[in-house]
Amino acid sequence: MDRIKKLCSYLQPCTTFADVACDHGYCAQYMLKNRLCESAVISDISAKSLSKAENLLSDYIAEGKCRSVCCDGLTLIPKDTEQVLIAGIGGEEIIKILKTSYIPKNFVFQPMKNAPALRKFLLQSGCKINKDDIFTDGKNYYFVICGANSGDNGKYSAAQFEYGKDSLNNCVLKEYLKEELSKRQSYLSGNMTEESRSTILKSIQEINSVLNEIN
């Protein structure tokens, strides 16, 4: 729940809200309970998974403030939805969803992996990234990308592409990078090909470079 609580802090007040791949529906519950949206749509590709959110939000569904749709990605999410959240799935999967449908007017994406690929796709698609951050629930680290489907970002450095602009000013990133550095250094003690060793050494060098930049 700590992850969900911190993720919800990135959501903005809006008229209409959609929680795609909603799992238990906690984020939609947060938006409705705190009157941060007038109505919400919850969706999941699995009817079984969606039923968990339907049970949690049954009162809101009965009141007509929440609608449940079983669909793949954004296929049944209205394009005029003011804010769309997609969290808890991989960055490449989010890219696939956006490519096969549309990029929401305003979005909050929390990819479980491949955040750089998602970030690059959004920037190449002409999106405006308003918040590009990292947070932790005390056990794991999560990148969160908030923005709109159009706007100017200026230039992104290599480090910003990899970790996000706002993350570079967040002490949580330093903790994350130190853990990643420790992992890679431990890998070097194992048996591997020279090519693999070279790749790890290059990664260590890049992480140290970012650490020096943010210190």
JSON list of C-alpha atoms in Angstrom, two decimals:
[
{"chain": "A", "resi": 1, "resn": "MET", "atom": "CA", "xyz": [0.00, 0.00, 0.00]},
{"chain": "A", "resi": 2, "resn": "ASP", "atom": "CA", "xyz": [2.95, 2.36, 0.51]},
{"chain": "A", "resi": 3, "resn": "ARG", "atom": "CA", "xyz": [3.61, 2.23, -3.23]},
{"chain": "A", "resi": 4, "resn": "ILE", "atom": "CA", "xyz": [-0.03, 3.07, -3.99]},
{"chain": "A", "resi": 5, "resn": "LYS", "atom": "CA", "xyz": [-0.10, 5.90, -1.45]},
{"chain": "A", "resi": 6, "resn": "LYS", "atom": "CA", "xyz": [3.02, 7.51, -2.92]},
{"chain": "A", "resi": 7, "resn": "LEU", "atom": "CA", "xyz": [1.83, 6.93, -6.49]},
{"chain": "A", "resi": 8, "resn": "CYS", "atom": "CA", "xyz": [-1.47, 8.67, -5.72]},
{"chain": "A", "resi": 9, "resn": "SER", "atom": "CA", "xyz": [0.41, 11.78, -4.59]},
{"chain": "A", "resi": 10, "resn": "TYR", "atom": "CA", "xyz": [1.31, 12.38, -8.26]},
{"chain": "A", "resi": 11, "resn": "LEU", "atom": "CA", "xyz": [-2.33, 12.40, -9.38]},
{"chain": "A", "resi": 12, "resn": "GLN", "atom": "CA", "xyz": [-3.95, 15.78, -10.05]},
{"chain": "A", "resi": 13, "resn": "PRO", "atom": "CA", "xyz": [-7.56, 16.95, -9.57]},
{"chain": "A", "resi": 14, "resn": "CYS", "atom": "CA", "xyz": [-9.58, 16.42, -12.73]},
{"chain": "A", "resi": 15, "resn": "THR", "atom": "CA", "xyz": [-13.11, 16.03, -14.01]},
{"chain": "A", "resi": 16, "resn": "THR", "atom": "CA", "xyz": [-12.74, 12.54, -15.47]},
{"chain": "A", "resi": 17, "resn": "PHE", "atom": "CA", "xyz": [-10.18, 9.93, -14.45]},
{"chain": "A", "resi": 18, "resn": "ALA", "atom": "CA", "xyz": [-9.28, 6.49, -15.77]},
{"chain": "A", "resi": 19, "resn": "ASP", "atom": "CA", "xyz": [-7.26, 3.81, -14.01]},
{"chain": "A", "resi": 20, "resn": "VAL", "atom": "CA", "xyz": [-6.04, 1.40, -16.69]},
{"chain": "A", "resi": 21, "resn": "ALA", "atom": "CA", "xyz": [-4.81, -2.06, -15.60]},
{"chain": "A", "resi": 22, "resn": "CYS", "atom": "CA", "xyz": [-6.34, -1.00, -12.29]},
{"chain": "A", "resi": 23, "resn": "ASP", "atom": "CA", "xyz": [-5.68, -4.16, -10.26]},
{"chain": "A", "resi": 24, "resn": "HIS", "atom": "CA", "xyz": [-7.48, -3.64, -6.92]},
{"chain": "A", "resi": 25, "resn": "GLY", "atom": "CA", "xyz": [-8.72, -0.16, -7.86]},
{"chain": "A", "resi": 26, "resn": "TYR", "atom": "CA", "xyz": [-7.06, 1.67, -4.98]},
{"chain": "A", "resi": 27, "resn": "CYS", "atom": "CA", "xyz": [-6.03, 4.67, -7.09]},
{"chain": "A", "resi": 28, "resn": "ALA", "atom": "CA", "xyz": [-9.55, 5.20, -8.42]},
{"chain": "A", "resi": 29, "resn": "GLN", "atom": "CA", "xyz": [-10.81, 4.88, -4.85]},
{"chain": "A", "resi": 30, "resn": "TYR", "atom": "CA", "xyz": [-8.33, 7.57, -3.76]},
{"chain": "A", "resi": 31, "resn": "MET", "atom": "CA", "xyz": [-9.50, 9.95, -6.48]},
{"chain": "A", "resi": 32, "resn": "LEU", "atom": "CA", "xyz": [-13.20, 9.43, -5.76]},
{"chain": "A", "resi": 33, "resn": "LYS", "atom": "CA", "xyz": [-12.93, 9.34, -1.97]},
{"chain": "A", "resi": 34, "resn": "ASN", "atom": "CA", "xyz": [-10.97, 12.62, -1.91]},
{"chain": "A", "resi": 35, "resn": "ARG", "atom": "CA", "xyz": [-13.27, 14.21, -4.50]},
{"chain": "A", "resi": 36, "resn": "LEU", "atom": "CA", "xyz": [-10.36, 14.75, -6.86]},
{"chain": "A", "resi": 37, "resn": "CYS", "atom": "CA", "xyz": [-12.48, 13.67, -9.82]},
{"chain": "A", "resi": 38, "resn": "GLU", "atom": "CA", "xyz": [-16.17, 13.77, -10.66]},
{"chain": "A", "resi": 39, "resn": "SER", "atom": "CA", "xyz": [-16.19, 10.36, -12.30]},
{"chain": "A", "resi": 40, "resn": "ALA", "atom": "CA", "xyz": [-13.83, 7.46, -12.88]},
{"chain": "A", "resi": 41, "resn": "VAL", "atom": "CA", "xyz": [-13.38, 4.54, -15.23]},
{"chain": "A", "resi": 42, "resn": "ILE", "atom": "CA", "xyz": [-11.59, 1.38, -14.10]},
{"chain": "A", "resi": 43, "resn": "SER", "atom": "CA", "xyz": [-10.34, -1.14, -16.60]},
{"chain": "A", "resi": 44, "resn": "ASP", "atom": "CA", "xyz": [-8.35, -4.34, -16.87]},
{"chain": "A", "resi": 45, "resn": "ILE", "atom": "CA", "xyz": [-7.82, -6.93, -19.58]},
{"chain": "A", "resi": 46, "resn": "SER", "atom": "CA", "xyz": [-8.77, -9.67, -17.09]},
{"chain": "A", "resi": 47, "resn": "ALA", "atom": "CA", "xyz": [-12.38, -9.83, -15.91]},
{"chain": "A", "resi": 48, "resn": "LYS", "atom": "CA", "xyz": [-11.24, -11.77, -12.84]},
{"chain": "A", "resi": 49, "resn": "SER", "atom": "CA", "xyz": [-8.75, -9.06, -11.88]},
{"chain": "A", "resi": 50, "resn": "LEU", "atom": "CA", "xyz": [-11.28, -6.32, -12.63]},
{"chain": "A", "resi": 51, "resn": "SER", "atom": "CA", "xyz": [-13.78, -7.92, -10.26]},
{"chain": "A", "resi": 52, "resn": "LYS", "atom": "CA", "xyz": [-11.53, -7.02, -7.31]},
{"chain": "A", "resi": 53, "resn": "ALA", "atom": "CA", "xyz": [-11.77, -3.33, -8.17]},
{"chain": "A", "resi": 54, "resn": "GLU", "atom": "CA", "xyz": [-15.49, -3.63, -8.85]},
{"chain": "A", "resi": 55, "resn": "ASN", "atom": "CA", "xyz": [-16.02, -4.99, -5.35]},
{"chain": "A", "resi": 56, "resn": "LEU", "atom": "CA", "xyz": [-13.93, -2.22, -3.78]},
{"chain": "A", "resi": 57, "resn": "LEU", "atom": "CA", "xyz": [-15.74, 0.49, -5.72]},
{"chain": "A", "resi": 58, "resn": "SER", "atom": "CA", "xyz": [-19.22, -1.04, -5.73]},
{"chain": "A", "resi": 59, "resn": "ASP", "atom": "CA", "xyz": [-20.81, 1.93, -3.93]},
{"chain": "A", "resi": 60, "resn": "TYR", "atom": "CA", "xyz": [-19.36, 4.40, -6.45]},
{"chain": "A", "resi": 61, "resn": "ILE", "atom": "CA", "xyz": [-20.46, 2.18, -9.33]},
{"chain": "A", "resi": 62, "resn": "ALA", "atom": "CA", "xyz": [-24.00, 2.04, -7.89]},
{"chain": "A", "resi": 63, "resn": "GLU", "atom": "CA", "xyz": [-24.01, 5.85, -7.60]},
{"chain": "A", "resi": 64, "resn": "GLY", "atom": "CA", "xyz": [-22.94, 6.21, -11.23]},
{"chain": "A", "resi": 65, "resn": "LYS", "atom": "CA", "xyz": [-19.63, 7.85, -10.30]},
{"chain": "A", "resi": 66, "resn": "CYS", "atom": "CA", "xyz": [-17.52, 4.92, -11.48]},
{"chain": "A", "resi": 67, "resn": "ARG", "atom": "CA", "xyz": [-17.76, 2.73, -14.57]},
{"chain": "A", "resi": 68, "resn": "SER", "atom": "CA", "xyz": [-16.03, -0.60, -15.10]},
{"chain": "A", "resi": 69, "resn": "VAL", "atom": "CA", "xyz": [-14.84, -1.82, -18.52]},
{"chain": "A", "resi": 70, "resn": "CYS", "atom": "CA", "xyz": [-12.99, -5.02, -19.36]},
{"chain": "A", "resi": 71, "resn": "CYS", "atom": "CA", "xyz": [-10.68, -4.17, -22.24]},
{"chain": "A", "resi": 72, "resn": "ASP", "atom": "CA", "xyz": [-7.16, -4.28, -23.61]},
{"chain": "A", "resi": 73, "resn": "GLY", "atom": "CA", "xyz": [-5.34, -1.07, -22.75]},
{"chain": "A", "resi": 74, "resn": "LEU", "atom": "CA", "xyz": [-7.17, 2.10, -23.76]},
{"chain": "A", "resi": 75, "resn": "THR", "atom": "CA", "xyz": [-9.52, 0.55, -26.30]},
{"chain": "A", "resi": 76, "resn": "LEU", "atom": "CA", "xyz": [-12.69, 1.35, -24.35]},
{"chain": "A", "resi": 77, "resn": "ILE", "atom": "CA", "xyz": [-11.39, 4.42, -22.48]},
{"chain": "A", "resi": 78, "resn": "PRO", "atom": "CA", "xyz": [-12.90, 7.65, -23.90]},
{"chain": "A", "resi": 79, "resn": "LYS", "atom": "CA", "xyz": [-10.30, 9.80, -25.63]},
{"chain": "A", "resi": 80, "resn": "ASP", "atom": "CA", "xyz": [-11.57, 12.91, -23.86]},
{"chain": "A", "resi": 81, "resn": "THR", "atom": "CA", "xyz": [-10.77, 11.47, -20.40]},
{"chain": "A", "resi": 82, "resn": "GLU", "atom": "CA", "xyz": [-8.93, 14.26, -18.61]},
{"chain": "A", "resi": 83, "resn": "GLN", "atom": "CA", "xyz": [-6.36, 12.15, -16.74]},
{"chain": "A", "resi": 84, "resn": "VAL", "atom": "CA", "xyz": [-5.28, 8.54, -17.32]},
{"chain": "A", "resi": 85, "resn": "LEU", "atom": "CA", "xyz": [-3.18, 6.42, -14.99]},
{"chain": "A", "resi": 86, "resn": "ILE", "atom": "CA", "xyz": [-1.34, 3.32, -16.15]},
{"chain": "A", "resi": 87, "resn": "ALA", "atom": "CA", "xyz": [0.74, 1.74, -13.39]},
{"chain": "A", "resi": 88, "resn": "GLY", "atom": "CA", "xyz": [2.22, -1.58, -12.38]},
{"chain": "A", "resi": 89, "resn": "ILE", "atom": "CA", "xyz": [3.08, -2.92, -15.85]},
{"chain": "A", "resi": 90, "resn": "GLY", "atom": "CA", "xyz": [6.24, -2.72, -17.94]},
{"chain": "A", "resi": 91, "resn": "GLY", "atom": "CA", "xyz": [7.30, 0.31, -19.93]},
{"chain": "A", "resi": 92, "resn": "GLU", "atom": "CA", "xyz": [7.33, -1.64, -23.19]},
{"chain": "A", "resi": 93, "resn": "GLU", "atom": "CA", "xyz": [3.78, -2.82, -22.47]},
{"chain": "A", "resi": 94, "resn": "ILE", "atom": "CA", "xyz": [2.67, 0.78, -21.89]},
{"chain": "A", "resi": 95, "resn": "ILE", "atom": "CA", "xyz": [4.29, 1.77, -25.19]},
{"chain": "A", "resi": 96, "resn": "LYS", "atom": "CA", "xyz": [2.39, -1.02, -26.96]},
{"chain": "A", "resi": 97, "resn": "ILE", "atom": "CA", "xyz": [-0.88, 0.24, -25.45]},
{"chain": "A", "resi": 98, "resn": "LEU", "atom": "CA", "xyz": [-0.19, 3.80, -26.60]},
{"chain": "A", "resi": 99, "resn": "LYS", "atom": "CA", "xyz": [0.87, 2.73, -30.09]},
{"chain": "A", "resi": 100, "resn": "THR", "atom": "CA", "xyz": [-2.27, 0.66, -30.64]},
{"chain": "A", "resi": 101, "resn": "SER", "atom": "CA", "xyz": [-4.67, 3.31, -29.35]},
{"chain": "A", "resi": 102, "resn": "TYR", "atom": "CA", "xyz": [-3.75, 6.88, -28.39]},
{"chain": "A", "resi": 103, "resn": "ILE", "atom": "CA", "xyz": [-1.72, 8.97, -25.96]},
{"chain": "A", "resi": 104, "resn": "PRO", "atom": "CA", "xyz": [-4.03, 10.41, -23.27]},
{"chain": "A", "resi": 105, "resn": "LYS", "atom": "CA", "xyz": [-4.58, 14.14, -22.88]},
{"chain": "A", "resi": 106, "resn": "ASN", "atom": "CA", "xyz": [-2.93, 14.02, -19.44]},
{"chain": "A", "resi": 107, "resn": "PHE", "atom": "CA", "xyz": [-1.19, 10.94, -18.11]},
{"chain": "A", "resi": 108, "resn": "VAL", "atom": "CA", "xyz": [0.57, 9.42, -15.12]},
{"chain": "A", "resi": 109, "resn": "PHE", "atom": "CA", "xyz": [2.63, 6.35, -16.02]},
{"chain": "A", "resi": 110, "resn": "GLN", "atom": "CA", "xyz": [4.46, 4.19, -13.47]},
{"chain": "A", "resi": 111, "resn": "PRO", "atom": "CA", "xyz": [6.37, 1.52, -15.40]},
{"chain": "A", "resi": 112, "resn": "MET", "atom": "CA", "xyz": [7.74, -1.42, -13.44]},
{"chain": "A", "resi": 113, "resn": "LYS", "atom": "CA", "xyz": [10.69, -1.65, -15.85]},
{"chain": "A", "resi": 114, "resn": "ASN", "atom": "CA", "xyz": [12.00, -0.08, -19.07]},
{"chain": "A", "resi": 115, "resn": "ALA", "atom": "CA", "xyz": [11.27, 3.49, -17.95]},
{"chain": "A", "resi": 116, "resn": "PRO", "atom": "CA", "xyz": [13.96, 4.93, -20.29]},
{"chain": "A", "resi": 117, "resn": "ALA", "atom": "CA", "xyz": [12.25, 3.33, -23.32]},
{"chain": "A", "resi": 118, "resn": "LEU", "atom": "CA", "xyz": [8.88, 4.78, -22.30]},
{"chain": "A", "resi": 119, "resn": "ARG", "atom": "CA", "xyz": [10.42, 8.19, -21.64]},
{"chain": "A", "resi": 120, "resn": "LYS", "atom": "CA", "xyz": [12.09, 8.18, -25.06]},
{"chain": "A", "resi": 121, "resn": "PHE", "atom": "CA", "xyz": [8.86, 7.15, -26.79]},
{"chain": "A", "resi": 122, "resn": "LEU", "atom": "CA", "xyz": [6.88, 9.94, -25.14]},
{"chain": "A", "resi": 123, "resn": "LEU", "atom": "CA", "xyz": [9.44, 12.59, -26.00]},
{"chain": "A", "resi": 124, "resn": "GLN", "atom": "CA", "xyz": [9.73, 11.38, -29.60]},
{"chain": "A", "resi": 125, "resn": "SER", "atom": "CA", "xyz": [5.92, 11.47, -29.82]},
{"chain": "A", "resi": 126, "resn": "GLY", "atom": "CA", "xyz": [5.85, 15.17, -28.94]},
{"chain": "A", "resi": 127, "resn": "CYS", "atom": "CA", "xyz": [4.57, 14.76, -25.39]},
{"chain": "A", "resi": 128, "resn": "LYS", "atom": "CA", "xyz": [5.25, 17.22, -22.59]},
{"chain": "A", "resi": 129, "resn": "ILE", "atom": "CA", "xyz": [6.69, 15.63, -19.46]},
{"chain": "A", "resi": 130, "resn": "ASN", "atom": "CA", "xyz": [5.78, 17.74, -16.45]},
{"chain": "A", "resi": 131, "resn": "LYS", "atom": "CA", "xyz": [7.10, 15.46, -13.71]},
{"chain": "A", "resi": 132, "resn": "ASP", "atom": "CA", "xyz": [9.72, 12.77, -14.22]},
{"chain": "A", "resi": 133, "resn": "ASP", "atom": "CA", "xyz": [10.53, 11.38, -10.80]},
{"chain": "A", "resi": 134, "resn": "ILE", "atom": "CA", "xyz": [11.47, 8.39, -8.65]},
{"chain": "A", "resi": 135, "resn": "PHE", "atom": "CA", "xyz": [10.07, 7.17, -5.34]},
{"chain": "A", "resi": 136, "resn": "THR", "atom": "CA", "xyz": [10.49, 4.21, -3.01]},
{"chain": "A", "resi": 137, "resn": "ASP", "atom": "CA", "xyz": [8.17, 2.23, -0.76]},
{"chain": "A", "resi": 138, "resn": "GLY", "atom": "CA", "xyz": [11.13, 1.29, 1.43]},
{"chain": "A", "resi": 139, "resn": "LYS", "atom": "CA", "xyz": [11.79, -1.94, -0.46]},
{"chain": "A", "resi": 140, "resn": "ASN", "atom": "CA", "xyz": [11.68, -1.16, -4.18]},
{"chain": "A", "resi": 141, "resn": "TYR", "atom": "CA", "xyz": [12.20, 1.86, -6.41]},
{"chain": "A", "resi": 142, "resn": "TYR", "atom": "CA", "xyz": [9.70, 3.17, -8.95]},
{"chain": "A", "resi": 143, "resn": "PHE", "atom": "CA", "xyz": [9.90, 5.76, -11.72]},
{"chain": "A", "resi": 144, "resn": "VAL", "atom": "CA", "xyz": [6.81, 7.87, -12.40]},
{"chain": "A", "resi": 145, "resn": "ILE", "atom": "CA", "xyz": [6.28, 9.95, -15.54]},
{"chain": "A", "resi": 146, "resn": "CYS", "atom": "CA", "xyz": [3.53, 12.59, -15.58]},
{"chain": "A", "resi": 147, "resn": "GLY", "atom": "CA", "xyz": [2.67, 14.76, -18.55]},
{"chain": "A", "resi": 148, "resn": "ALA", "atom": "CA", "xyz": [0.45, 15.71, -21.44]},
{"chain": "A", "resi": 149, "resn": "ASN", "atom": "CA", "xyz": [0.19, 14.63, -25.07]},
{"chain": "A", "resi": 150, "resn": "SER", "atom": "CA", "xyz": [1.74, 17.85, -26.40]},
{"chain": "A", "resi": 151, "resn": "GLY", "atom": "CA", "xyz": [4.23, 20.52, -25.34]},
{"chain": "A", "resi": 152, "resn": "ASP", "atom": "CA", "xyz": [7.90, 21.51, -25.38]},
{"chain": "A", "resi": 153, "resn": "ASN", "atom": "CA", "xyz": [10.48, 19.79, -23.16]},
{"chain": "A", "resi": 154, "resn": "GLY", "atom": "CA", "xyz": [13.72, 21.35, -24.32]},
{"chain": "A", "resi": 155, "resn": "LYS", "atom": "CA", "xyz": [16.77, 19.12, -24.54]},
{"chain": "A", "resi": 156, "resn": "TYR", "atom": "CA", "xyz": [17.22, 16.00, -22.41]},
{"chain": "A", "resi": 157, "resn": "SER", "atom": "CA", "xyz": [20.70, 14.90, -21.36]},
{"chain": "A", "resi": 158, "resn": "ALA", "atom": "CA", "xyz": [21.71, 11.23, -21.43]},
{"chain": "A", "resi": 159, "resn": "ALA", "atom": "CA", "xyz": [21.21, 11.02, -17.65]},
{"chain": "A", "resi": 160, "resn": "GLN", "atom": "CA", "xyz": [17.76, 12.64, -17.91]},
{"chain": "A", "resi": 161, "resn": "PHE", "atom": "CA", "xyz": [16.75, 10.14, -20.59]},
{"chain": "A", "resi": 162, "resn": "GLU", "atom": "CA", "xyz": [17.88, 7.30, -18.37]},
{"chain": "A", "resi": 163, "resn": "TYR", "atom": "CA", "xyz": [16.53, 8.44, -15.00]},
{"chain": "A", "resi": 164, "resn": "GLY", "atom": "CA", "xyz": [14.24, 11.44, -15.53]},
{"chain": "A", "resi": 165, "resn": "LYS", "atom": "CA", "xyz": [14.78, 15.17, -15.01]},
{"chain": "A", "resi": 166, "resn": "ASP", "atom": "CA", "xyz": [13.23, 15.43, -11.56]},
{"chain": "A", "resi": 167, "resn": "SER", "atom": "CA", "xyz": [14.82, 12.22, -10.34]},
{"chain": "A", "resi": 168, "resn": "LEU", "atom": "CA", "xyz": [18.25, 13.83, -10.66]},
{"chain": "A", "resi": 169, "resn": "ASN", "atom": "CA", "xyz": [17.25, 16.29, -7.92]},
{"chain": "A", "resi": 170, "resn": "ASN", "atom": "CA", "xyz": [15.74, 13.59, -5.71]},
{"chain": "A", "resi": 171, "resn": "CYS", "atom": "CA", "xyz": [17.88, 11.97, -2.99]},
{"chain": "A", "resi": 172, "resn": "VAL", "atom": "CA", "xyz": [16.00, 8.71, -3.61]},
{"chain": "A", "resi": 173, "resn": "LEU", "atom": "CA", "xyz": [17.81, 8.38, -6.96]},
{"chain": "A", "resi": 174, "resn": "LYS", "atom": "CA", "xyz": [21.16, 8.46, -5.17]},
{"chain": "A", "resi": 175, "resn": "GLU", "atom": "CA", "xyz": [20.03, 5.57, -2.96]},
{"chain": "A", "resi": 176, "resn": "TYR", "atom": "CA", "xyz": [18.83, 3.66, -6.02]},
{"chain": "A", "resi": 177, "resn": "LEU", "atom": "CA", "xyz": [22.06, 4.22, -7.95]},
{"chain": "A", "resi": 178, "resn": "LYS", "atom": "CA", "xyz": [24.21, 3.13, -5.01]},
{"chain": "A", "resi": 179, "resn": "GLU", "atom": "CA", "xyz": [22.25, -0.12, -4.81]},
{"chain": "A", "resi": 180, "resn": "GLU", "atom": "CA", "xyz": [22.57, -0.65, -8.57]},
{"chain": "A", "resi": 181, "resn": "LEU", "atom": "CA", "xyz": [26.31, 0.06, -8.34]},
{"chain": "A", "resi": 182, "resn": "SER", "atom": "CA", "xyz": [26.71, -2.49, -5.56]},
{"chain": "A", "resi": 183, "resn": "LYS", "atom": "CA", "xyz": [24.86, -5.12, -7.61]},
{"chain": "A", "resi": 184, "resn": "ARG", "atom": "CA", "xyz": [27.07, -4.62, -10.63]},
{"chain": "A", "resi": 185, "resn": "GLN", "atom": "CA", "xyz": [30.26, -4.68, -8.58]},
{"chain": "A", "resi": 186, "resn": "SER", "atom": "CA", "xyz": [29.18, -8.01, -7.07]},
{"chain": "A", "resi": 187, "resn": "TYR", "atom": "CA", "xyz": [28.55, -9.40, -10.56]},
{"chain": "A", "resi": 188, "resn": "LEU", "atom": "CA", "xyz": [32.23, -8.85, -11.42]},
{"chain": "A", "resi": 189, "resn": "SER", "atom": "CA", "xyz": [33.29, -11.51, -8.91]},
{"chain": "A", "resi": 190, "resn": "GLY", "atom": "CA", "xyz": [31.51, -14.19, -10.93]},
{"chain": "A", "resi": 191, "resn": "ASN", "atom": "CA", "xyz": [32.60, -16.05, -14.05]},
{"chain": "A", "resi": 192, "resn": "MET", "atom": "CA", "xyz": [31.62, -14.34, -17.28]},
{"chain": "A", "resi": 193, "resn": "THR", "atom": "CA", "xyz": [32.76, -13.60, -20.80]},
{"chain": "A", "resi": 194, "resn": "GLU", "atom": "CA", "xyz": [34.98, -10.61, -21.48]},
{"chain": "A", "resi": 195, "resn": "GLU", "atom": "CA", "xyz": [32.11, -9.06, -23.39]},
{"chain": "A", "resi": 196, "resn": "SER", "atom": "CA", "xyz": [29.82, -9.33, -20.35]},
{"chain": "A", "resi": 197, "resn": "ARG", "atom": "CA", "xyz": [32.54, -7.95, -18.07]},
{"chain": "A", "resi": 198, "resn": "SER", "atom": "CA", "xyz": [33.08, -5.03, -20.41]},
{"chain": "A", "resi": 199, "resn": "THR", "atom": "CA", "xyz": [29.33, -4.27, -20.44]},
{"chain": "A", "resi": 200, "resn": "ILE", "atom": "CA", "xyz": [29.16, -4.28, -16.63]},
{"chain": "A", "resi": 201, "resn": "LEU", "atom": "CA", "xyz": [32.25, -2.08, -16.31]},
{"chain": "A", "resi": 202, "resn": "LYS", "atom": "CA", "xyz": [30.72, 0.40, -18.75]},
{"chain": "A", "resi": 203, "resn": "SER", "atom": "CA", "xyz": [27.50, 0.41, -16.72]},
{"chain": "A", "resi": 204, "resn": "ILE", "atom": "CA", "xyz": [29.48, 1.04, -13.50]},
{"chain": "A", "resi": 205, "resn": "GLN", "atom": "CA", "xyz": [31.26, 3.93, -15.17]},
{"chain": "A", "resi": 206, "resn": "GLU", "atom": "CA", "xyz": [27.94, 5.44, -16.31]},
{"chain": "A", "resi": 207, "resn": "ILE", "atom": "CA", "xyz": [26.37, 5.11, -12.84]},
{"chain": "A", "resi": 208, "resn": "ASN", "atom": "CA", "xyz": [29.41, 6.72, -11.21]},
{"chain": "A", "resi": 209, "resn": "SER", "atom": "CA", "xyz": [29.21, 9.55, -13.73]},
{"chain": "A", "resi": 210, "resn": "VAL", "atom": "CA", "xyz": [25.56, 10.24, -12.78]},
{"chain": "A", "resi": 211, "resn": "LEU", "atom": "CA", "xyz": [26.40, 10.00, -9.05]},
{"chain": "A", "resi": 212, "resn": "ASN", "atom": "CA", "xyz": [29.15, 12.59, -9.53]},
{"chain": "A", "resi": 213, "resn": "GLU", "atom": "CA", "xyz": [26.71, 14.80, -11.42]},
{"chain": "A", "resi": 214, "resn": "ILE", "atom": "CA", "xyz": [24.08, 14.79, -8.67]},
{"chain": "A", "resi": 215, "resn": "ASN", "atom": "CA", "xyz": [26.45, 14.99, -5.65]}
]
